[in-house]
PDB file of C-alpha atoms in Angstrom:
ATOM      1  CA  MET C 214      29.578   7.408 -10.628  1.00  0.00           C
ATOM      2  CA  ASP C 215      32.319   5.753 -12.942  1.00  0.00           C
ATOM      3  CA  LEU C 216      30.857   5.163 -16.431  1.00  0.00           C
ATOM      4  CA  ASP C 217      34.165   3.056 -17.640  1.00  0.00           C
ATOM      5  CA  ALA C 218      34.536   0.008 -20.417  1.00  0.00           C
ATOM      6  CA  SER C 219      30.809   1.425 -22.247  1.00  0.00           C
ATOM      7  CA  ASN C 220      31.444  -1.929 -24.149  1.00  0.00           C
ATOM      8  CA  GLN C 221      32.051  -4.349 -21.660  1.00  0.00           C
ATOM      9  CA  PRO C 222      29.822  -6.886 -21.333  1.00  0.00           C
ATOM     10  CA  VAL C 223      28.533  -8.465 -17.759  1.00  0.00           C
ATOM     11  CA  SER C 224      30.700  -9.828 -15.678  1.00  0.00           C
ATOM     12  CA  ASP C 225      29.414 -12.041 -13.054  1.00  0.00           C
ATOM     13  CA  THR C 226      32.393 -11.098 -10.680  1.00  0.00           C
ATOM     14  CA  ASP C 227      31.359  -7.942  -9.765  1.00  0.00           C
ATOM     15  CA  ILE C 228      27.417  -9.217  -9.422  1.00  0.00           C
ATOM     16  CA  PRO C 229      25.708 -12.610 -10.721  1.00  0.00           C
ATOM     17  CA  LEU C 230      24.063 -10.492 -13.482  1.00  0.00           C
ATOM     18  CA  PRO C 231      24.628 -12.214 -16.882  1.00  0.00           C
ATOM     19  CA  ALA C 232      23.771 -10.463 -19.577  1.00  0.00           C
ATOM     20  CA  GLY C 233      20.102 -11.452 -21.188  1.00  0.00           C
ATOM     21  CA  ARG C 234      18.586 -11.274 -17.870  1.00  0.00           C
ATOM     22  CA  VAL C 235      15.618  -9.715 -17.497  1.00  0.00           C
ATOM     23  CA  LEU C 236      14.763  -7.991 -14.462  1.00  0.00           C
ATOM     24  CA  ALA C 237      11.005  -6.983 -13.105  1.00  0.00           C
ATOM     25  CA  GLY C 238       9.913  -9.160 -16.421  1.00  0.00           C
ATOM     26  CA  ARG C 239      10.974  -5.708 -18.288  1.00  0.00           C
ATOM     27  CA  TYR C 240      14.497  -4.469 -18.202  1.00  0.00           C
ATOM     28  CA  GLU C 241      17.020  -7.174 -20.759  1.00  0.00           C
ATOM     29  CA  LEU C 242      20.321  -5.847 -19.437  1.00  0.00           C
ATOM     30  CA  ARG C 243      22.660  -5.485 -22.402  1.00  0.00           C
ATOM     31  CA  ARG C 244      26.271  -4.525 -21.215  1.00  0.00           C
ATOM     32  CA  ARG C 245      27.996  -3.482 -17.199  1.00  0.00           C
ATOM     33  CA  ILE C 246      28.900   0.537 -18.427  1.00  0.00           C
ATOM     34  CA  GLY C 247      29.958   1.546 -14.133  1.00  0.00           C
ATOM     35  CA  THR C 248      29.574   1.375 -10.314  1.00  0.00           C
ATOM     36  CA  SER C 249      29.015   3.471  -8.202  1.00  0.00           C
ATOM     37  CA  GLY C 250      29.184   3.466  -4.554  1.00  0.00           C
ATOM     38  CA  THR C 251      26.078   1.892  -4.070  1.00  0.00           C
ATOM     39  CA  GLY C 252      25.693  -0.529  -7.248  1.00  0.00           C
ATOM     40  CA  ALA C 253      26.981  -1.854 -10.120  1.00  0.00           C
ATOM     41  CA  ILE C 254      25.401  -0.123 -13.002  1.00  0.00           C
ATOM     42  CA  TYR C 255      24.301  -1.465 -16.284  1.00  0.00           C
ATOM     43  CA  ALA C 256      22.925  -0.467 -19.830  1.00  0.00           C
ATOM     44  CA  ALA C 257      19.538  -2.194 -20.506  1.00  0.00           C
ATOM     45  CA  TYR C 258      16.697  -2.328 -22.937  1.00  0.00           C
ATOM     46  CA  ASP C 259      13.423  -1.342 -21.507  1.00  0.00           C
ATOM     47  CA  ARG C 260      10.572  -3.237 -23.415  1.00  0.00           C
ATOM     48  CA  GLU C 261       7.877  -1.683 -22.391  1.00  0.00           C
ATOM     49  CA  ARG C 262       9.469   2.243 -23.138  1.00  0.00           C
ATOM     50  CA  GLN C 263      11.108   0.393 -26.229  1.00  0.00           C
ATOM     51  CA  THR C 264      14.335   2.239 -25.142  1.00  0.00           C
ATOM     52  CA  GLU C 265      17.758   2.175 -23.729  1.00  0.00           C
ATOM     53  CA  VAL C 266      18.245   3.096 -19.925  1.00  0.00           C
ATOM     54  CA  ALA C 267      20.899   2.337 -17.222  1.00  0.00           C
ATOM     55  CA  ILE C 268      20.602   0.042 -14.172  1.00  0.00           C
ATOM     56  CA  GLN C 269      21.482   0.689 -11.014  1.00  0.00           C
ATOM     57  CA  VAL C 270      21.688  -2.592  -9.186  1.00  0.00           C
ATOM     58  CA  ALA C 271      22.924  -3.042  -5.161  1.00  0.00           C
ATOM     59  CA  LEU C 272      26.274  -4.302  -5.431  1.00  0.00           C
ATOM     60  CA  ALA C 273      26.724  -8.199  -4.436  1.00  0.00           C
ATOM     61  CA  HIS C 274      28.510  -7.146  -0.810  1.00  0.00           C
ATOM     62  CA  GLN C 275      25.917  -4.632  -0.123  1.00  0.00           C
ATOM     63  CA  ALA C 276      22.152  -6.671  -0.491  1.00  0.00           C
ATOM     64  CA  VAL C 277      22.897  -8.458   3.171  1.00  0.00           C
ATOM     65  CA  SER C 278      23.478  -4.603   4.669  1.00  0.00           C
ATOM     66  CA  GLU C 279      20.004  -3.062   5.390  1.00  0.00           C
ATOM     67  CA  GLN C 280      21.389  -0.110   5.588  1.00  0.00           C
ATOM     68  CA  ASP C 281      23.325  -0.066   2.538  1.00  0.00           C
ATOM     69  CA  ARG C 282      19.688  -1.712   0.916  1.00  0.00           C
ATOM     70  CA  THR C 283      18.456   1.286   2.533  1.00  0.00           C
ATOM     71  CA  ARG C 284      20.963   3.667   1.574  1.00  0.00           C
ATOM     72  CA  PHE C 285      20.630   2.667  -2.050  1.00  0.00           C
ATOM     73  CA  LEU C 286      16.958   3.084  -1.698  1.00  0.00           C
ATOM     74  CA  TYR C 287      16.675   7.337  -0.464  1.00  0.00           C
ATOM     75  CA  GLU C 288      19.525   7.476  -3.092  1.00  0.00           C
ATOM     76  CA  ALA C 289      16.317   7.150  -5.666  1.00  0.00           C
ATOM     77  CA  GLU C 290      14.130   8.432  -3.320  1.00  0.00           C
ATOM     78  CA  VAL C 291      16.076  11.644  -3.371  1.00  0.00           C
ATOM     79  CA  ALA C 292      17.053  11.564  -7.199  1.00  0.00           C
ATOM     80  CA  SER C 293      13.167  10.747  -8.844  1.00  0.00           C
ATOM     81  CA  ARG C 294      12.194  13.689  -6.306  1.00  0.00           C
ATOM     82  CA  LEU C 295      14.147  16.489  -9.116  1.00  0.00           C
ATOM     83  CA  ASP C 296      13.377  16.927 -12.036  1.00  0.00           C
ATOM     84  CA  HIS C 297      16.527  19.443 -13.586  1.00  0.00           C
ATOM     85  CA  ALA C 298      17.992  19.272 -16.924  1.00  0.00           C
ATOM     86  CA  GLY C 299      22.066  19.381 -14.993  1.00  0.00           C
ATOM     87  CA  ILE C 300      20.744  16.021 -13.002  1.00  0.00           C
ATOM     88  CA  LEU C 301      20.265  13.100 -14.470  1.00  0.00           C
ATOM     89  CA  ARG C 302      16.624  11.834 -14.621  1.00  0.00           C
ATOM     90  CA  VAL C 303      15.379   8.955 -12.270  1.00  0.00           C
ATOM     91  CA  TYR C 304      12.381   6.679 -14.037  1.00  0.00           C
ATOM     92  CA  GLU C 305      11.793   4.292 -10.869  1.00  0.00           C
ATOM     93  CA  ARG C 306      12.984   2.102  -8.534  1.00  0.00           C
ATOM     94  CA  ARG C 307      11.918  -1.323  -8.571  1.00  0.00           C
ATOM     95  CA  ALA C 308      12.709  -4.862  -6.968  1.00  0.00           C
ATOM     96  CA  ASP C 309      13.536  -8.136  -8.418  1.00  0.00           C
ATOM     97  CA  GLY C 310      13.536 -10.717  -5.952  1.00  0.00           C
ATOM     98  CA  ASP C 311      16.120  -9.361  -3.288  1.00  0.00           C
ATOM     99  CA  LEU C 312      17.882  -7.191  -5.779  1.00  0.00           C
ATOM    100  CA  HIS C 313      17.258  -3.911  -5.471  1.00  0.00           C
ATOM    101  CA  PHE C 314      17.545  -1.569  -8.703  1.00  0.00           C
ATOM    102  CA  THR C 315      17.103   2.033  -9.903  1.00  0.00           C
ATOM    103  CA  VAL C 316      16.412   2.660 -13.381  1.00  0.00           C
ATOM    104  CA  THR C 317      17.372   5.813 -14.862  1.00  0.00           C
ATOM    105  CA  GLU C 318      18.004   7.830 -18.319  1.00  0.00           C
ATOM    106  CA  LEU C 319      20.986   5.997 -19.977  1.00  0.00           C
ATOM    107  CA  PRO C 320      24.325   8.522 -19.208  1.00  0.00           C
ATOM    108  CA  VAL C 321      26.045   9.168 -22.708  1.00  0.00           C
ATOM    109  CA  GLY C 322      29.355  10.408 -21.924  1.00  0.00           C
ATOM    110  CA  GLN C 323      32.052  10.137 -19.207  1.00  0.00           C
ATOM    111  CA  THR C 324      32.377  11.486 -15.355  1.00  0.00           C
ATOM    112  CA  LEU C 325      34.474  14.383 -15.375  1.00  0.00           C
ATOM    113  CA  ARG C 326      37.279  12.089 -13.255  1.00  0.00           C
ATOM    114  CA  ALA C 327      37.909   9.977 -15.950  1.00  0.00           C
ATOM    115  CA  ARG C 328      37.745  13.258 -18.134  1.00  0.00           C
ATOM    116  CA  MET C 329      40.525  14.472 -15.465  1.00  0.00           C
ATOM    117  CA  VAL C 330      42.172  11.317 -15.437  1.00  0.00           C
ATOM    118  CA  ALA C 331      42.666  10.944 -19.197  1.00  0.00           C
ATOM    119  CA  LEU C 332      43.709  14.555 -20.063  1.00  0.00           C
ATOM    120  CA  THR C 333      46.908  14.243 -16.715  1.00  0.00           C
ATOM    121  CA  ALA C 334      47.679  10.906 -18.315  1.00  0.00           C
ATOM    122  CA  GLU C 335      48.802  13.503 -21.652  1.00  0.00           C
ATOM    123  CA  GLY C 336      50.143  15.686 -19.500  1.00  0.00           C
ATOM    124  CA  SER C 337      47.807  18.340 -19.549  1.00  0.00           C
ATOM    125  CA  ARG C 338      44.612  20.118 -17.624  1.00  0.00           C
ATOM    126  CA  PRO C 339      41.583  21.328 -18.930  1.00  0.00           C
ATOM    127  CA  PRO C 340      41.474  24.524 -20.081  1.00  0.00           C
ATOM    128  CA  VAL C 341      40.328  27.374 -18.322  1.00  0.00           C
ATOM    129  CA  ASP C 342      37.148  27.958 -20.451  1.00  0.00           C
ATOM    130  CA  ASP C 343      35.720  24.693 -19.735  1.00  0.00           C
ATOM    131  CA  VAL C 344      36.117  25.124 -15.668  1.00  0.00           C
ATOM    132  CA  VAL C 345      34.567  28.226 -15.669  1.00  0.00           C
ATOM    133  CA  ARG C 346      31.291  26.413 -17.774  1.00  0.00           C
ATOM    134  CA  ILE C 347      31.560  23.302 -16.291  1.00  0.00           C
ATOM    135  CA  GLY C 348      31.315  25.112 -12.758  1.00  0.00           C
ATOM    136  CA  SER C 349      28.725  27.596 -14.181  1.00  0.00           C
ATOM    137  CA  ALA C 350      26.649  25.023 -15.513  1.00  0.00           C
ATOM    138  CA  LEU C 351      26.967  22.733 -11.616  1.00  0.00           C
ATOM    139  CA  SER C 352      25.952  26.274 -10.702  1.00  0.00           C
ATOM    140  CA  HIS C 353      22.620  26.474 -12.054  1.00  0.00           C
ATOM    141  CA  THR C 354      21.594  22.357 -10.662  1.00  0.00           C
ATOM    142  CA  LEU C 355      23.155  23.507  -7.185  1.00  0.00           C
ATOM    143  CA  GLY C 356      20.712  26.974  -7.225  1.00  0.00           C
ATOM    144  CA  TYR C 357      17.632  23.989  -8.677  1.00  0.00           C
ATOM    145  CA  LEU C 358      18.565  21.807  -5.642  1.00  0.00           C
ATOM    146  CA  ARG C 359      18.440  24.741  -3.226  1.00  0.00           C
ATOM    147  CA  GLU C 360      15.439  25.549  -4.293  1.00  0.00           C
ATOM    148  CA  ALA C 361      13.939  22.186  -3.554  1.00  0.00           C
ATOM    149  CA  GLN C 362      15.601  22.678  -0.912  1.00  0.00           C
ATOM    150  CA  ALA C 363      17.712  19.433  -1.151  1.00  0.00           C
ATOM    151  CA  VAL C 364      21.430  19.520  -0.800  1.00  0.00           C
ATOM    152  CA  HIS C 365      23.184  16.666  -2.277  1.00  0.00           C
ATOM    153  CA  SER C 366      25.748  16.808   0.228  1.00  0.00           C
ATOM    154  CA  GLY C 367      28.586  14.164  -2.080  1.00  0.00           C
ATOM    155  CA  ILE C 368      29.717  16.106  -4.868  1.00  0.00           C
ATOM    156  CA  THR C 369      33.194  14.525  -6.635  1.00  0.00           C
ATOM    157  CA  PRO C 370      34.145  14.393  -9.863  1.00  0.00           C
ATOM    158  CA  GLN C 371      32.508  10.695  -9.693  1.00  0.00           C
ATOM    159  CA  HIS C 372      29.452  12.553  -9.656  1.00  0.00           C
ATOM    160  CA  ILE C 373      29.485  15.017 -12.885  1.00  0.00           C
ATOM    161  CA  ILE C 374      28.626  13.604 -16.548  1.00  0.00           C
ATOM    162  CA  LEU C 375      30.136  15.650 -19.251  1.00  0.00           C
ATOM    163  CA  GLY C 376      27.588  14.309 -21.765  1.00  0.00           C
ATOM    164  CA  ASP C 377      29.433  14.014 -25.668  1.00  0.00           C
ATOM    165  CA  ASP C 378      26.406  16.910 -26.300  1.00  0.00           C
ATOM    166  CA  ARG C 379      28.960  19.329 -23.857  1.00  0.00           C
ATOM    167  CA  THR C 380      26.087  19.595 -21.300  1.00  0.00           C
ATOM    168  CA  VAL C 381      27.049  18.783 -17.595  1.00  0.00           C
ATOM    169  CA  LYS C 382      24.953  16.587 -15.469  1.00  0.00           C
ATOM    170  CA  LEU C 383      24.635  15.833 -11.821  1.00  0.00           C
ATOM    171  CA  THR C 384      24.593  12.768  -9.923  1.00  0.00           C
ATOM    172  CA  GLY C 385      24.762  10.278  -6.893  1.00  0.00           C
ATOM    173  CA  PHE C 386      22.133  11.457  -4.835  1.00  0.00           C
ATOM    174  CA  GLY C 387      22.862   9.174  -1.571  1.00  0.00           C
ATOM    175  CA  SER C 388      23.571  11.861   1.096  1.00  0.00           C
ATOM    176  CA  GLY C 389      21.361  14.299  -0.542  1.00  0.00           C
ATOM    177  CA  ARG C 390      18.847  15.262   1.606  1.00  0.00           C
ATOM    178  CA  LEU C 391      14.956  16.431   1.491  1.00  0.00           C
ATOM    179  CA  PRO C 392      12.207  18.034   3.924  1.00  0.00           C
ATOM    180  CA  SER C 393      10.562  15.142   4.447  1.00  0.00           C
ATOM    181  CA  ALA C 394      13.190  12.443   4.077  1.00  0.00           C
ATOM    182  CA  ARG C 395      15.712  11.130   6.556  1.00  0.00           C
ATOM    183  CA  HIS C 396      19.654  11.814   6.315  1.00  0.00           C
ATOM    184  CA  ILE C 397      21.111   8.739   6.163  1.00  0.00           C
ATOM    185  CA  THR C 398      24.772   8.034   7.267  1.00  0.00           C
ATOM    186  CA  ALA C 399      26.586   5.061   8.804  1.00  0.00           C
ATOM    187  CA  ASP C 400      28.387   6.005  11.766  1.00  0.00           C
ATOM    188  CA  GLY C 401      29.087   9.646  11.202  1.00  0.00           C
ATOM    189  CA  ASP C 402      30.045   9.550   7.647  1.00  0.00           C
ATOM    190  CA  SER C 403      28.244  11.656   5.068  1.00  0.00           C
ATOM    191  CA  TYR C 404      29.118   9.480   2.059  1.00  0.00           C
ATOM    192  CA  GLY C 405      31.164  12.378   0.284  1.00  0.00           C
ATOM    193  CA  THR C 406      34.984  11.446  -0.778  1.00  0.00           C
ATOM    194  CA  LEU C 407      36.718  13.370   1.751  1.00  0.00           C
ATOM    195  CA  ALA C 408      38.839  15.618  -0.369  1.00  0.00           C
ATOM    196  CA  TYR C 409      35.949  17.325  -1.149  1.00  0.00           C
ATOM    197  CA  ALA C 410      33.681  17.375   1.874  1.00  0.00           C
ATOM    198  CA  ALA C 411      33.357  20.887   4.223  1.00  0.00           C
ATOM    199  CA  PRO C 412      34.752  20.839   7.136  1.00  0.00           C
ATOM    200  CA  GLU C 413      31.318  20.910   8.809  1.00  0.00           C
ATOM    201  CA  GLN C 414      30.846  17.982   7.038  1.00  0.00           C
ATOM    202  CA  LEU C 415      34.025  16.531   8.426  1.00  0.00           C
ATOM    203  CA  MET C 416      33.074  17.570  12.258  1.00  0.00           C
ATOM    204  CA  GLY C 417      29.837  15.372  12.289  1.00  0.00           C
ATOM    205  CA  LYS C 418      27.876  19.287  12.554  1.00  0.00           C
ATOM    206  CA  ALA C 419      23.863  18.676  11.441  1.00  0.00           C
ATOM    207  CA  ASP C 420      23.518  22.314  10.357  1.00  0.00           C
ATOM    208  CA  VAL C 421      24.955  20.679   7.286  1.00  0.00           C
ATOM    209  CA  ASP C 422      23.679  23.094   4.291  1.00  0.00           C
ATOM    210  CA  HIS C 423      23.978  24.200   0.776  1.00  0.00           C
ATOM    211  CA  ARG C 424      26.812  25.998   1.576  1.00  0.00           C
ATOM    212  CA  ALA C 425      29.184  22.680   1.327  1.00  0.00           C
ATOM    213  CA  ASP C 426      27.825  22.054  -1.948  1.00  0.00           C
ATOM    214  CA  GLN C 427      29.208  25.460  -2.675  1.00  0.00           C
ATOM    215  CA  TYR C 428      32.078  23.942  -0.904  1.00  0.00           C
ATOM    216  CA  ALA C 429      32.680  20.505  -2.495  1.00  0.00           C
ATOM    217  CA  LEU C 430      31.830  22.340  -6.275  1.00  0.00           C
ATOM    218  CA  ALA C 431      34.512  24.380  -5.647  1.00  0.00           C
ATOM    219  CA  ALA C 432      37.225  21.512  -4.280  1.00  0.00           C
ATOM    220  CA  VAL C 433      36.278  20.103  -8.030  1.00  0.00           C
ATOM    221  CA  LEU C 434      37.294  22.956  -9.988  1.00  0.00           C
ATOM    222  CA  TYR C 435      40.149  23.502  -8.108  1.00  0.00           C
ATOM    223  CA  GLU C 436      41.383  20.407  -8.903  1.00  0.00           C
ATOM    224  CA  MET C 437      40.355  20.900 -12.498  1.00  0.00           C
ATOM    225  CA  LEU C 438      42.803  23.377 -12.051  1.00  0.00           C
ATOM    226  CA  THR C 439      45.424  22.939 -10.347  1.00  0.00           C
ATOM    227  CA  GLY C 440      45.775  18.681 -10.586  1.00  0.00           C
ATOM    228  CA  GLU C 441      45.239  18.174  -7.018  1.00  0.00           C
ATOM    229  CA  ALA C 442      42.569  18.407  -4.762  1.00  0.00           C
ATOM    230  CA  PRO C 443      43.004  21.285  -2.212  1.00  0.00           C
ATOM    231  CA  VAL C 444      43.596  19.319   1.173  1.00  0.00           C
ATOM    232  CA  GLY C 445      45.158  21.118   3.361  1.00  0.00           C
ATOM    233  CA  ARG C 446      45.688  24.251   0.730  1.00  0.00           C
ATOM    234  CA  VAL C 447      47.687  26.693   1.441  1.00  0.00           C
ATOM    235  CA  GLN C 448      47.841  28.490  -2.519  1.00  0.00           C
ATOM    236  CA  SER C 449      45.423  29.882  -3.959  1.00  0.00           C
ATOM    237  CA  ALA C 450      44.561  28.181  -7.649  1.00  0.00           C
ATOM    238  CA  ARG C 451      46.588  31.157  -9.057  1.00  0.00           C
ATOM    239  CA  GLN C 452      49.223  30.442  -7.764  1.00  0.00           C
ATOM    240  CA  ARG C 453      49.613  26.898  -8.720  1.00  0.00           C
ATOM    241  CA  ARG C 454      48.330  28.286 -12.211  1.00  0.00           C
ATOM    242  CA  PRO C 455      49.323  31.423 -13.498  1.00  0.00           C
ATOM    243  CA  GLU C 456      46.612  31.345 -16.531  1.00  0.00           C
ATOM    244  CA  VAL C 457      44.110  31.611 -14.133  1.00  0.00           C
ATOM    245  CA  PRO C 458      42.446  34.646 -13.723  1.00  0.00           C
ATOM    246  CA  PRO C 459      42.275  36.934 -10.861  1.00  0.00           C
ATOM    247  CA  ALA C 460      38.670  36.838 -10.421  1.00  0.00           C
ATOM    248  CA  LEU C 461      38.290  32.865 -10.704  1.00  0.00           C
ATOM    249  CA  SER C 462      41.174  32.263  -8.300  1.00  0.00           C
ATOM    250  CA  ALA C 463      39.941  34.363  -5.774  1.00  0.00           C
ATOM    251  CA  ALA C 464      36.073  33.176  -6.273  1.00  0.00           C
ATOM    252  CA  LEU C 465      37.407  29.635  -5.696  1.00  0.00           C
ATOM    253  CA  ASP C 466      39.573  30.982  -2.263  1.00  0.00           C
ATOM    254  CA  ARG C 467      36.185  32.597  -0.923  1.00  0.00           C
ATOM    255  CA  ALA C 468      34.177  29.824  -1.560  1.00  0.00           C
ATOM    256  CA  LEU C 469      36.568  26.893   0.248  1.00  0.00           C
ATOM    257  CA  ALA C 470      36.299  28.805   3.176  1.00  0.00           C
ATOM    258  CA  PHE C 471      36.732  26.985   6.632  1.00  0.00           C
ATOM    259  CA  ASP C 472      33.709  29.184   8.584  1.00  0.00           C
ATOM    260  CA  PRO C 473      30.679  28.190   5.959  1.00  0.00           C
ATOM    261  CA  ASN C 474      29.591  32.179   6.462  1.00  0.00           C
ATOM    262  CA  ASP C 475      33.200  33.600   4.741  1.00  0.00           C
ATOM    263  CA  ARG C 476      31.759  31.675   1.318  1.00  0.00           C
ATOM    264  CA  PHE C 477      28.986  33.005  -0.991  1.00  0.00           C
ATOM    265  CA  PRO C 478      25.798  33.716   0.546  1.00  0.00           C
ATOM    266  CA  ASP C 479      23.910  31.527  -2.345  1.00  0.00           C
ATOM    267  CA  ILE C 480      25.341  29.938  -5.141  1.00  0.00           C
ATOM    268  CA  GLY C 481      24.383  32.376  -7.540  1.00  0.00           C
ATOM    269  CA  ALA C 482      26.555  34.605  -6.501  1.00  0.00           C
ATOM    270  CA  PHE C 483      29.522  32.451  -6.709  1.00  0.00           C
ATOM    271  CA  ASN C 484      28.666  32.097  -9.659  1.00  0.00           C
ATOM    272  CA  ALA C 485      28.550  35.470 -10.640  1.00  0.00           C
ATOM    273  CA  ALA C 486      32.013  35.640  -9.109  1.00  0.00           C
ATOM    274  CA  LEU C 487      33.181  32.998 -11.003  1.00  0.00           C
ATOM    275  CA  THR C 488      32.099  33.473 -14.548  1.00  0.00           C
ATOM    276  CA  ALA C 489      33.063  37.740 -13.760  1.00  0.00           C
ATOM    277  CA  ARG C 490      35.820  38.654 -16.138  1.00  0.00           C
ATOM    278  CA  SER C 491      37.509  35.278 -15.882  1.00  0.00           C
ATOM    279  CA  SER C 492      36.852  33.748 -19.435  1.00  0.00           C
ATOM    280  CA  PRO C 493      40.214  33.821 -21.792  1.00  0.00           C
ATOM    281  CA  ARG C 494      37.639  33.624 -24.490  1.00  0.00           C
ATOM    282  CA  ALA C 495      36.462  37.143 -23.048  1.00  0.00           C
ATOM    283  CA  ARG C 496      39.602  38.947 -22.297  1.00  0.00           C
ATOM    284  CA  LYS C 497      41.027  37.938 -25.586  1.00  0.00           C
ATOM    285  CA  GLY C 498      37.469  39.761 -27.500  1.00  0.00           C
ATOM    286  CA  ARG C 499      38.043  42.726 -25.654  1.00  0.00           C
ATOM    287  CA  LEU C 500      41.667  43.111 -25.888  1.00  0.00           C
ATOM    288  CA  TRP C 501      40.522  42.722 -30.037  1.00  0.00           C
ATOM    289  CA  ALA C 502      38.159  45.270 -29.277  1.00  0.00           C
ATOM    290  CA  VAL C 503      40.325  47.672 -27.745  1.00  0.00           C
ATOM    291  CA  ALA C 504      43.092  47.271 -30.657  1.00  0.00           C
ATOM    292  CA  ALA C 505      40.068  47.699 -33.237  1.00  0.00           C
ATOM    293  CA  ILE C 506      39.364  51.053 -31.601  1.00  0.00           C
ATOM    294  CA  MET C 507      43.050  51.955 -31.901  1.00  0.00           C
ATOM    295  CA  LEU C 508      43.384  51.117 -35.049  1.00  0.00           C
ATOM    296  CA  LEU C 509      40.054  53.510 -36.142  1.00  0.00           C
ATOM    297  CA  VAL C 510      41.935  56.276 -34.001  1.00  0.00           C
ATOM    298  CA  VAL C 511      45.069  56.155 -35.490  1.00  0.00           C
ATOM    299  CA  GLY C 512      43.737  55.493 -39.279  1.00  0.00           C
ATOM    300  CA  VAL C 513      41.352  58.856 -38.435  1.00  0.00           C
ATOM    301  CA  ILE C 514      44.612  60.630 -37.485  1.00  0.00           C
ATOM    302  CA  ALA C 515      46.551  59.451 -40.316  1.00  0.00           C
ATOM    303  CA  THR C 516      43.846  60.357 -42.972  1.00  0.00           C
ATOM    304  CA  TYR C 517      42.918  63.796 -41.282  1.00  0.00           C
ATOM    305  CA  PRO C 518      44.760  66.427 -43.977  1.00  0.00           C
ATOM    306  CA  LYS C 519      43.239  64.746 -46.795  1.00  0.00           C
ATOM    307  CA  TRP C 520      39.472  64.269 -45.288  1.00  0.00           C
ATOM    308  CA  ARG C 521      40.153  67.588 -43.473  1.00  0.00           C
ATOM    309  CA  ASP C 522      41.042  69.727 -47.131  1.00  0.00           C
ATOM    310  CA  SER C 523      37.723  67.378 -48.451  1.00  0.00           C
ATOM    311  CA  ILE C 524      35.725  69.088 -46.158  1.00  0.00           C
ATOM    312  CA  ALA C 525      36.866  72.760 -46.558  1.00  0.00           C
ATOM    313  CA  GLN C 526      36.298  72.504 -50.191  1.00  0.00           C
ATOM    314  CA  MET C 527      32.970  70.707 -50.341  1.00  0.00           C
ATOM    315  CA  ALA C 528      31.652  73.797 -48.106  1.00  0.00           C
ATOM    316  CA  ARG C 529      33.085  76.237 -50.891  1.00  0.00           C
ATOM    317  CA  ASP C 530      31.482  75.073 -53.089  1.00  0.00           C
ATOM    318  CA  ALA C 531      28.436  75.203 -51.299  1.00  0.00           C
ATOM    319  CA  ALA C 532      28.723  79.070 -50.363  1.00  0.00           C
ATOM    320  CA  ARG C 533      29.348  80.081 -54.122  1.00  0.00           C
TER     321      ARG C 533
END
């Protein structure tokens, strides 16, 4: 999902849906707010809930494809069965004539991709602290997915929404899998961007599991830190950006291992390694603590003659 031009009116060059059109007698389209791999996204007003929602409608060129339409509905089926603060909430999927659309909560913020593009234009990169915070938040979400026996299988910066309130939400479950749902692909395509797809996905293996999501998350974090996705990676993040803490760089190296068995056993272990002594803010706090202790020791030594004499005098007075 790419959120762009949030105040841009609905354009019939993307899909012939003018602002003001009401879908299913309930959802009044107001403006286009972005696109995704399977549809155009609009802000709309839900007349029954009396609140704004997001509507993802199948693009015109996809509406004639039964496979794309099936994939579009499957994405909603997967996401609607998931309930977690780190996942964009899906309310329902509906049809209005030949149009198929999914109703979700209205995302407030921007995609991680948009954020990275803006920083690149400024000649900067995300602070290491932010990378760790976002990575940790997504790790918790992926931990929930594993408990739900679901695999996203297509995490990219476009699928990560950074909320204005610092929340981090995951969307784009077009390639996710649940035990009771068929994993839909087209000609072996996992529908994930190649730069973030795990080697086992690229090789078309059938046993892709949660470790592929771990790889994709590590690839996203590596790109946040270095400015480039780890395609053909030969250098660690710390080699590319010396301020990256050794623990964080090592955690990414392991999560990006070619063999899934060489990665972390689960996303919780990855998150623990990701956050262990890796925050510059935490290191700064520890340095201040050490400095305070050293100043205290120096102060004690410097004033020792004074308080030594005072204690000796108090002892003499007590003995009288």
